[in-house]
mmCIF file with all atom_site columns, C-alpha atoms in Angstrom:
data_model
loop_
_atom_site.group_PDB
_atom_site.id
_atom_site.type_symbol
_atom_site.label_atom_id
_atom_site.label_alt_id
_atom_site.label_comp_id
_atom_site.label_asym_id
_atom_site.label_entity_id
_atom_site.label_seq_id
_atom_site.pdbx_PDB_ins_code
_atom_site.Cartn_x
_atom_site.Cartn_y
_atom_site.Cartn_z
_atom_site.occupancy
_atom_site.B_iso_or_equiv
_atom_site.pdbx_formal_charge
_atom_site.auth_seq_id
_atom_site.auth_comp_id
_atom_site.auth_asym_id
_atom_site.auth_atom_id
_atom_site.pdbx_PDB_model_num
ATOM 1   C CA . UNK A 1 1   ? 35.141  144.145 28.497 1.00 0.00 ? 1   UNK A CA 1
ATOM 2   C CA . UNK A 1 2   ? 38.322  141.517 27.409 1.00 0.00 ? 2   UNK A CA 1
ATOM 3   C CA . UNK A 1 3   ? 39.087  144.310 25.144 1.00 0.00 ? 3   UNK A CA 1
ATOM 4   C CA . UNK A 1 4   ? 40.013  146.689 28.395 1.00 0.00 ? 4   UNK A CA 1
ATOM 5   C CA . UNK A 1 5   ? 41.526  143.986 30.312 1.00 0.00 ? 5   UNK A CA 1
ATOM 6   C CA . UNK A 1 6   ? 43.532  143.107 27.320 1.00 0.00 ? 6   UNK A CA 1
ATOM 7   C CA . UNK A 1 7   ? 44.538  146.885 26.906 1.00 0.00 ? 7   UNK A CA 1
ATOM 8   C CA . UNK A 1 8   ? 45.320  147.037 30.922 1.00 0.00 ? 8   UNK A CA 1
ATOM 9   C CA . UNK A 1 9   ? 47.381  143.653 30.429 1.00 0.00 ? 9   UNK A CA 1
ATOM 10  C CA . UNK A 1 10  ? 48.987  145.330 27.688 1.00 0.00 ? 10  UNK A CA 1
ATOM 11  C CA . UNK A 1 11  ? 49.951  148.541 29.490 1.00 0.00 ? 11  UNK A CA 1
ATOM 12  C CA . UNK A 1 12  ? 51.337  146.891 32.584 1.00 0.00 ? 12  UNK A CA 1
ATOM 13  C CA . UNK A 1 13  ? 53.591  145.004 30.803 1.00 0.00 ? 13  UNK A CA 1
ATOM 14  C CA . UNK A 1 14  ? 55.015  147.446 28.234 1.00 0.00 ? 14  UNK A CA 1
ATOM 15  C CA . UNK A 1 15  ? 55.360  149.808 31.606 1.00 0.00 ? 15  UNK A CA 1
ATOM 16  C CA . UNK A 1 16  ? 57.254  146.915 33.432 1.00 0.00 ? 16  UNK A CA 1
ATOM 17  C CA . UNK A 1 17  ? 59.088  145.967 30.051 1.00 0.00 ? 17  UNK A CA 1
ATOM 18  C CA . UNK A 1 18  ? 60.562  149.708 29.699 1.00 0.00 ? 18  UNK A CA 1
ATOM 19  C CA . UNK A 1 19  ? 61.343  150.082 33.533 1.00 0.00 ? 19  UNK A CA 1
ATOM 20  C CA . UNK A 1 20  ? 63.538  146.463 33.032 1.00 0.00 ? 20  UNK A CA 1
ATOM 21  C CA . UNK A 1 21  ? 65.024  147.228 30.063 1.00 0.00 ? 21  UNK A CA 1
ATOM 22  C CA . UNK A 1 22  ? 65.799  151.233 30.827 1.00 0.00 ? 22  UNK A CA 1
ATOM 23  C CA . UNK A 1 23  ? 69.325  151.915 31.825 1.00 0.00 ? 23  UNK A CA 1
ATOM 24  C CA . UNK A 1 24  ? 69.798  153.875 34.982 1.00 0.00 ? 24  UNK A CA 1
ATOM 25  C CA . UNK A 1 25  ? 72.059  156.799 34.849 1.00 0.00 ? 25  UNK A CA 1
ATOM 26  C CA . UNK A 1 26  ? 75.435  156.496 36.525 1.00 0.00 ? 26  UNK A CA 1
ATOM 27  C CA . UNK A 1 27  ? 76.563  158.884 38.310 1.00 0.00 ? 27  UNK A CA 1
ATOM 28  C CA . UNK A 1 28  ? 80.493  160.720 37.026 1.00 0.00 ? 28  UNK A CA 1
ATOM 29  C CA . UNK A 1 29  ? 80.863  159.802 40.907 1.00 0.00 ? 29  UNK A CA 1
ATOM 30  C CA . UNK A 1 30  ? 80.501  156.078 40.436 1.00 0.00 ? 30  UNK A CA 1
ATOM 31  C CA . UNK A 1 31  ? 82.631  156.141 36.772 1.00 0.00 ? 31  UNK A CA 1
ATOM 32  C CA . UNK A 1 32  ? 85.334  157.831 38.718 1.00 0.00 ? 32  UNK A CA 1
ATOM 33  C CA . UNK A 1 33  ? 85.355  155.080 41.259 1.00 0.00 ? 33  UNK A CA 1
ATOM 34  C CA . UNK A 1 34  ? 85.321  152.504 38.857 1.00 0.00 ? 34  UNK A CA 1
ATOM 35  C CA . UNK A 1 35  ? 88.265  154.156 36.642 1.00 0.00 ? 35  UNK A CA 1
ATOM 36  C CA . UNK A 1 36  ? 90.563  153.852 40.637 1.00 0.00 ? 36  UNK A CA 1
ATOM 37  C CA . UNK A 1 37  ? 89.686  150.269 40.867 1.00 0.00 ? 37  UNK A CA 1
ATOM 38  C CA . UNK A 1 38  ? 91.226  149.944 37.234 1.00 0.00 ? 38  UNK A CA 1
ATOM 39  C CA . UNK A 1 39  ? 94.075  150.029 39.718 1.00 0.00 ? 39  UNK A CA 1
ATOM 40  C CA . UNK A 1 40  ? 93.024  147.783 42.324 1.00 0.00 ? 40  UNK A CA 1
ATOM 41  C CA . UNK A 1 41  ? 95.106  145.028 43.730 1.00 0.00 ? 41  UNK A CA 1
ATOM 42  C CA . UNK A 1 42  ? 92.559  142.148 43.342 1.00 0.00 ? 42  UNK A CA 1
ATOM 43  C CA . UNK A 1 43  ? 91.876  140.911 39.854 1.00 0.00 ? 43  UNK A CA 1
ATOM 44  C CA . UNK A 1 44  ? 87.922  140.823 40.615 1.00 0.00 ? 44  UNK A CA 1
ATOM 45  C CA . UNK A 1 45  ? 87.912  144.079 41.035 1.00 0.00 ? 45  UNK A CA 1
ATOM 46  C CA . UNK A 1 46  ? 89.873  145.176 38.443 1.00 0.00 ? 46  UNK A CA 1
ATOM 47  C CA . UNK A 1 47  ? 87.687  143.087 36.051 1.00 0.00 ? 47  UNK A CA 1
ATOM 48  C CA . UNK A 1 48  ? 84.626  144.341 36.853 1.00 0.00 ? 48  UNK A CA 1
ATOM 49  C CA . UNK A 1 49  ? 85.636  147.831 36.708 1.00 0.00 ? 49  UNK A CA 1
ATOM 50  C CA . UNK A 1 50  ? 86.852  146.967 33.576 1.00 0.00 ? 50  UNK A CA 1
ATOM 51  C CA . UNK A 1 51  ? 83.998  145.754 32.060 1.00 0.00 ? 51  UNK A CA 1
ATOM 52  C CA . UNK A 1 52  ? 81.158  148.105 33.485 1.00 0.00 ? 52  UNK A CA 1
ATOM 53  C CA . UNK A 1 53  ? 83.398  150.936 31.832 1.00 0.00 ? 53  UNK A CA 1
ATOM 54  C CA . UNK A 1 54  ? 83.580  148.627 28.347 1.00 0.00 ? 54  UNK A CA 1
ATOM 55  C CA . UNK A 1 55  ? 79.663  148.985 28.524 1.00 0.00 ? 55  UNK A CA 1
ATOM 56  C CA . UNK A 1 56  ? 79.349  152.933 29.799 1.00 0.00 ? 56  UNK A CA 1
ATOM 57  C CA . UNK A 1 57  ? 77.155  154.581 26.725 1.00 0.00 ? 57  UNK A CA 1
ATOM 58  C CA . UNK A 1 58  ? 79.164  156.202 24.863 1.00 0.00 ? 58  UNK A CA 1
ATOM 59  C CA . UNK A 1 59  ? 77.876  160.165 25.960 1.00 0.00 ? 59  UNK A CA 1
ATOM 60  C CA . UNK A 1 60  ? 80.227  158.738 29.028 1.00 0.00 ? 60  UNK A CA 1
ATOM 61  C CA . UNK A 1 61  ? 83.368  159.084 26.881 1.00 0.00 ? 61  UNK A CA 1
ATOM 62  C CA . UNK A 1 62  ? 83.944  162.753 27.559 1.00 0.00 ? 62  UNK A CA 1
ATOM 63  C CA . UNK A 1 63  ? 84.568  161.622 31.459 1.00 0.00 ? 63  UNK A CA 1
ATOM 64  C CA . UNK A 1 64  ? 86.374  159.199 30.304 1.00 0.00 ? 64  UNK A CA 1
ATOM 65  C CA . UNK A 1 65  ? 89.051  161.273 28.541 1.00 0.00 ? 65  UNK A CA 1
ATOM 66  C CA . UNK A 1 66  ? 88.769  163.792 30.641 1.00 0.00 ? 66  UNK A CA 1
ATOM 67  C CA . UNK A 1 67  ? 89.617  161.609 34.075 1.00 0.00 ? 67  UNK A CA 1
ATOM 68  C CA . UNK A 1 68  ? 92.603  160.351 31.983 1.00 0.00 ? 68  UNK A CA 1
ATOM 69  C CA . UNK A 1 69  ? 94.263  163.226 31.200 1.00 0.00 ? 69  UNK A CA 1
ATOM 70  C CA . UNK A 1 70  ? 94.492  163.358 35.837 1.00 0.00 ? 70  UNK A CA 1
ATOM 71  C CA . UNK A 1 71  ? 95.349  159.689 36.110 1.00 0.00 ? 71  UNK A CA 1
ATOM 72  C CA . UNK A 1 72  ? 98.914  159.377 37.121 1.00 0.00 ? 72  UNK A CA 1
ATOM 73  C CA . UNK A 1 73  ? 99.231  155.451 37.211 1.00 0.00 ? 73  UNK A CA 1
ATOM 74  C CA . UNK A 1 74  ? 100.306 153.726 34.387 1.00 0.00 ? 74  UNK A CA 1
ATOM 75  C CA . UNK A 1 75  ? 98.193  150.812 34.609 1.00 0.00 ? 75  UNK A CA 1
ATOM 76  C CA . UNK A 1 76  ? 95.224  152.295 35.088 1.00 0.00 ? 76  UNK A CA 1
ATOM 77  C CA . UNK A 1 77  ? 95.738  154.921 32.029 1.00 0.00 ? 77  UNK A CA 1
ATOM 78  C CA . UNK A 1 78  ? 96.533  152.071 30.133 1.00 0.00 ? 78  UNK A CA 1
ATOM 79  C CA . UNK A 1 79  ? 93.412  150.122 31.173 1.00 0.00 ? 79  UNK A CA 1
ATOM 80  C CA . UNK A 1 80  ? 91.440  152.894 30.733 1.00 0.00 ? 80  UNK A CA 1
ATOM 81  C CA . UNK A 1 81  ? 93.071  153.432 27.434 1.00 0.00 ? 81  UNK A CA 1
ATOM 82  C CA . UNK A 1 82  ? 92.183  150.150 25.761 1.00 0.00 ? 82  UNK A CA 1
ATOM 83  C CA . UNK A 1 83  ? 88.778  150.260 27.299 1.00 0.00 ? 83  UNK A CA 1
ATOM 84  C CA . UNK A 1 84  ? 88.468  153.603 24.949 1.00 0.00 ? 84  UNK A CA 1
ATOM 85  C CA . UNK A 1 85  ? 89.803  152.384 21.916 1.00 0.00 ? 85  UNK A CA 1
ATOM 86  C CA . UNK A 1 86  ? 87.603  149.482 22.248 1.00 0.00 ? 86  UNK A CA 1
ATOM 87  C CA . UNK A 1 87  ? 84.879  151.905 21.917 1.00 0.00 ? 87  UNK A CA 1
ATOM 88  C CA . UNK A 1 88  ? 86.219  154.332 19.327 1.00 0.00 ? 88  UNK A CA 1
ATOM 89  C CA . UNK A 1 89  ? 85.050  151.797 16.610 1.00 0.00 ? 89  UNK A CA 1
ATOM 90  C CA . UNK A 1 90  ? 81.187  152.107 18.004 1.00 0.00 ? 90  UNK A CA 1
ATOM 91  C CA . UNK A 1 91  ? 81.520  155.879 18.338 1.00 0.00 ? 91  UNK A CA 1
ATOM 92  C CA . UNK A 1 92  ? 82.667  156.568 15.025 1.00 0.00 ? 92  UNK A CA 1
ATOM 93  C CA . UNK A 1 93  ? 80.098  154.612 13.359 1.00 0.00 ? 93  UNK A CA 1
ATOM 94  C CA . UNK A 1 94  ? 77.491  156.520 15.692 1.00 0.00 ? 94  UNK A CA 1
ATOM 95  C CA . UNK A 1 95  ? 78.674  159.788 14.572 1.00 0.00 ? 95  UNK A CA 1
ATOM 96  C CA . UNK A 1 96  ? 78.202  159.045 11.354 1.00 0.00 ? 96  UNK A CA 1
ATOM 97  C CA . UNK A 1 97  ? 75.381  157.651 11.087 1.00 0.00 ? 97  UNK A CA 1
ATOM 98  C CA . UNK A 1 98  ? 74.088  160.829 13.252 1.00 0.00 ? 98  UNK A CA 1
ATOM 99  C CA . UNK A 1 99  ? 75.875  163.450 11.057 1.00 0.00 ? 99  UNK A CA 1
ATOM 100 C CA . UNK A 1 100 ? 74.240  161.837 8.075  1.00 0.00 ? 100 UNK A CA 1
ATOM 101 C CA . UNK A 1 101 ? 70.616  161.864 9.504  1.00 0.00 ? 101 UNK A CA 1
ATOM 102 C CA . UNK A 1 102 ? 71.230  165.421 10.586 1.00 0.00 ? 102 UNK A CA 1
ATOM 103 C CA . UNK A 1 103 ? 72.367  166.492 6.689  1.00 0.00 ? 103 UNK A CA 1
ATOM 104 C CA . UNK A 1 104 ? 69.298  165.068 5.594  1.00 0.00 ? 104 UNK A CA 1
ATOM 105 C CA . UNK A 1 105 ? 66.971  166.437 8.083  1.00 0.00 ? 105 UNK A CA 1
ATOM 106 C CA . UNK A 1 106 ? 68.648  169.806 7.179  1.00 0.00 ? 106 UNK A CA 1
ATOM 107 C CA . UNK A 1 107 ? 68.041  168.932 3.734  1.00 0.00 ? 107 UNK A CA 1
ATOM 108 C CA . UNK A 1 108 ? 64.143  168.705 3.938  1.00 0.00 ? 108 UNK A CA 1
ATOM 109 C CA . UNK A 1 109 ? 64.401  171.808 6.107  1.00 0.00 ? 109 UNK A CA 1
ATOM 110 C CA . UNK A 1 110 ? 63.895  169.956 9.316  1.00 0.00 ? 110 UNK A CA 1
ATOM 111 C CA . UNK A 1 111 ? 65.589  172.190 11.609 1.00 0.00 ? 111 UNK A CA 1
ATOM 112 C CA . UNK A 1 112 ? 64.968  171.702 14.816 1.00 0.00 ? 112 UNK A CA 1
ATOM 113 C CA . UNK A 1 113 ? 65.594  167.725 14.417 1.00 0.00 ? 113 UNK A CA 1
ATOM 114 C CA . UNK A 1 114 ? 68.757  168.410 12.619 1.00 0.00 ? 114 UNK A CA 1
ATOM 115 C CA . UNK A 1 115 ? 70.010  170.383 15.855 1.00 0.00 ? 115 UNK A CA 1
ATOM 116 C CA . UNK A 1 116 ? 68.296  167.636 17.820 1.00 0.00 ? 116 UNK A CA 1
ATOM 117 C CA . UNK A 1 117 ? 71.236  165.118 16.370 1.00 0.00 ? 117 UNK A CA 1
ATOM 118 C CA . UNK A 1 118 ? 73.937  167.589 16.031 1.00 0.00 ? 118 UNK A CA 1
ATOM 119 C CA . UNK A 1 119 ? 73.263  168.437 19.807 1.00 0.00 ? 119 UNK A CA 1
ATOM 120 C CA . UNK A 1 120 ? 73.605  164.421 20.227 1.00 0.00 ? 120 UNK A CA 1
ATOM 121 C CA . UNK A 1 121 ? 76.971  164.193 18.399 1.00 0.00 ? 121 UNK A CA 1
ATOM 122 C CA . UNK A 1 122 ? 78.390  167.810 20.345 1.00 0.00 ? 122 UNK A CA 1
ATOM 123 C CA . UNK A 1 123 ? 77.461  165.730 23.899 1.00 0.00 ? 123 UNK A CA 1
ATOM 124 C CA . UNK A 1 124 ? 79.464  162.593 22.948 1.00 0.00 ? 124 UNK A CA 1
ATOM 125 C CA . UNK A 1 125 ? 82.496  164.609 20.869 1.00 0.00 ? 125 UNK A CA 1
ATOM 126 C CA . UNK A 1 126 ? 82.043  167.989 21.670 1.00 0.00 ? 126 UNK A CA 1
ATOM 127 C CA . UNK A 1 127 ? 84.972  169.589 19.179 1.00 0.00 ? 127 UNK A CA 1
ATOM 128 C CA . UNK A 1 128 ? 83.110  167.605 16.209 1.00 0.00 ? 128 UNK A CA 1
ATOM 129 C CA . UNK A 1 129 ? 83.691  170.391 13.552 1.00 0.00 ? 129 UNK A CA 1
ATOM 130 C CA . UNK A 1 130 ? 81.359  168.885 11.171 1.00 0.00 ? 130 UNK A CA 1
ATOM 131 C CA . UNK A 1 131 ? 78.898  168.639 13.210 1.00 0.00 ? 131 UNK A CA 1
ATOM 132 C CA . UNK A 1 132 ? 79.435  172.204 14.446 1.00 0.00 ? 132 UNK A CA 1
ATOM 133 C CA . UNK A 1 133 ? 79.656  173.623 11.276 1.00 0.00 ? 133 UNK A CA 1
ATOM 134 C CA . UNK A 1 134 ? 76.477  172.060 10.057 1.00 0.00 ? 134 UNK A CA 1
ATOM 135 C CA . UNK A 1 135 ? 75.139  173.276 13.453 1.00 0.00 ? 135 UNK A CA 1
ATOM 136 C CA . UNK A 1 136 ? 76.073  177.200 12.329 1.00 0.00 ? 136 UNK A CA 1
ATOM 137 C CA . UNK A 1 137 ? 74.829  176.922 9.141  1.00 0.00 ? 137 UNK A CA 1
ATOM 138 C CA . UNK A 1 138 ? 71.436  175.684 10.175 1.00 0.00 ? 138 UNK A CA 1
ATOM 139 C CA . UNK A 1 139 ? 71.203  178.512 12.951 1.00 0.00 ? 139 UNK A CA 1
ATOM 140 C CA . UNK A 1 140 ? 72.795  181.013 10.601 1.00 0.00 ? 140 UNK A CA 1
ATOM 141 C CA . UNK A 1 141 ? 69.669  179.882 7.565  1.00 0.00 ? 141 UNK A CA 1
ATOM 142 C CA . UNK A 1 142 ? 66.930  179.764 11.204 1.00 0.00 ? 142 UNK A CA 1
ATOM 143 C CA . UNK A 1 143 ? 68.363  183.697 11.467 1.00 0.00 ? 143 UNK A CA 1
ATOM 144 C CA . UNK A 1 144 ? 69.445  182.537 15.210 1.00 0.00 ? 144 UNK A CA 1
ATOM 145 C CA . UNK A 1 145 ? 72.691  184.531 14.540 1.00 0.00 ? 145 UNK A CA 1
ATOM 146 C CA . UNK A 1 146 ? 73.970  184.875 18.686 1.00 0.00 ? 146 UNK A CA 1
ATOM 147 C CA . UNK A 1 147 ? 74.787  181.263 18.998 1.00 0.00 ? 147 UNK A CA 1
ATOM 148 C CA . UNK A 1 148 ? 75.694  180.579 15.289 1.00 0.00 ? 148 UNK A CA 1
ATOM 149 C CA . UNK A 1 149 ? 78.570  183.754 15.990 1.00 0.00 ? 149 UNK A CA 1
ATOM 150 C CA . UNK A 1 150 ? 79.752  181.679 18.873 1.00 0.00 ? 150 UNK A CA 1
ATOM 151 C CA . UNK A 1 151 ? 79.813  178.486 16.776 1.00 0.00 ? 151 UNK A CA 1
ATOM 152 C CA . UNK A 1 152 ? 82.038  180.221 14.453 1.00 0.00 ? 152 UNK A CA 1
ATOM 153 C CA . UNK A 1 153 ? 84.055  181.737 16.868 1.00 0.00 ? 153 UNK A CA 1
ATOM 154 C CA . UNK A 1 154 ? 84.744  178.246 18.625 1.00 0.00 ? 154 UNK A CA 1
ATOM 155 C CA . UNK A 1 155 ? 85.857  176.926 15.229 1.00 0.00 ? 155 UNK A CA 1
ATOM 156 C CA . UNK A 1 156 ? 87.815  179.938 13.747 1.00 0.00 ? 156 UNK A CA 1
ATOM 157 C CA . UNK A 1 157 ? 89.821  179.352 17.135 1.00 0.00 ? 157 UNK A CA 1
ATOM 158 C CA . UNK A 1 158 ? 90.649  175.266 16.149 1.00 0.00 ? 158 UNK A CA 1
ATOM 159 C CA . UNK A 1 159 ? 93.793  174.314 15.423 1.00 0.00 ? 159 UNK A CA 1
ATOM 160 C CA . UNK A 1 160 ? 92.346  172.058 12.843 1.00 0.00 ? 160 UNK A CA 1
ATOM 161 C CA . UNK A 1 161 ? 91.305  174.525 10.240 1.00 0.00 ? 161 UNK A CA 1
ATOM 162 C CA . UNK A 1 162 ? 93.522  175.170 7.352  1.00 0.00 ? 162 UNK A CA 1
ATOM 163 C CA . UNK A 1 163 ? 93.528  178.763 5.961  1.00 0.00 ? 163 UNK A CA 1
ATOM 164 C CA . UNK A 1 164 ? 91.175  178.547 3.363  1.00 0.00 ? 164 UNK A CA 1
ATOM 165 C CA . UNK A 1 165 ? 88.352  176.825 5.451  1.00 0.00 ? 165 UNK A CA 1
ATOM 166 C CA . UNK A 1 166 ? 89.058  179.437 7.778  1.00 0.00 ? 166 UNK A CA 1
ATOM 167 C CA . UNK A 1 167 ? 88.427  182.176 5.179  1.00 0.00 ? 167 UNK A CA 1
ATOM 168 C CA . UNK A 1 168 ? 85.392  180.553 4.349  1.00 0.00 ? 168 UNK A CA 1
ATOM 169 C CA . UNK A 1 169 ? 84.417  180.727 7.874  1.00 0.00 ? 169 UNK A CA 1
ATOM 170 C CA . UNK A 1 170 ? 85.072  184.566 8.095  1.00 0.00 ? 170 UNK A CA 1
#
């Protein structure tokens, strides 16, 4: 009998532990709110804006460039600016460190997690070519050959590619 109530004690608290700990997901609506108070005349405002952007997860980013590319005042694209480079340093090392759990996945012929990561760095940088390349080559080696085309097709059409990775492309 303590055994179940210890179980039940157990449960309760690693359910309320998760729903505490969980973040919520924001809303683009409430990011692009907080990227016009970037511009705001009181400092409060400005700061907390500020720093609930600094701690957006970084799958955010891709609003985040995006809404700059509109922003007209230069205050708030410079705000909005450092609060991006602030986070470049994070993202890079999370891309990596995806990109080189997805190789190895795809080396032990893990597919399907593989994608699982590459999918995860696509969301957060979506013109990764690594990552889409990788992507290709797993779907091209799973004989899923409709999307893999497109893959290839998105990157032949980078500006990135020099001639010769192109070739190896074709």
């Amino acid at each position: 009998m303590n055994f179940l109530k210890l179980i039940s004690v157990w449960l309760i608290s690693l359910f309320l532990f998760s729903n505490i700990s969980a973040k919520e997901k924001i809303s683009d609506d409430t990011i692009r709110e907080w990227i016009q108070q970037l511009g705001d005349d009181s400092y409060k405002v400005r700061e907390k804006a500020i720093k609930a952007l600094s701690n957006l997860p970084d799958n955010n980013r891709k609003l985040l460039i995006e809404e700059l590319k509109n922003i007209k005042n230069l205050e708030v694209q410079d705000r909005l600016k450092n609060i991006l480079k602030l986070s470049e340093d994070r993202v890079i090392e999370l891309l990596s460190e995806l990109y080189l759990k997805s190789k190895k996945l795809h080396e032990d012929k893990k597919y399907e997690e593989s994608i699982t990561e590459l999918n995860k760095i696509i969301d957060i940088e979506p013109n990764n070519e690594m990552a889409m390349e990788l992507k290709a080559k797993i779907l091209q080696e799973k004989e899923e050959f409709k999307e893999c085309i497109l893959l290839i097709k998105k990157l032949l059409g980078s500006d990135k590619k020099n001639l010769k990775e192109k070739d190896e492309l074709n």
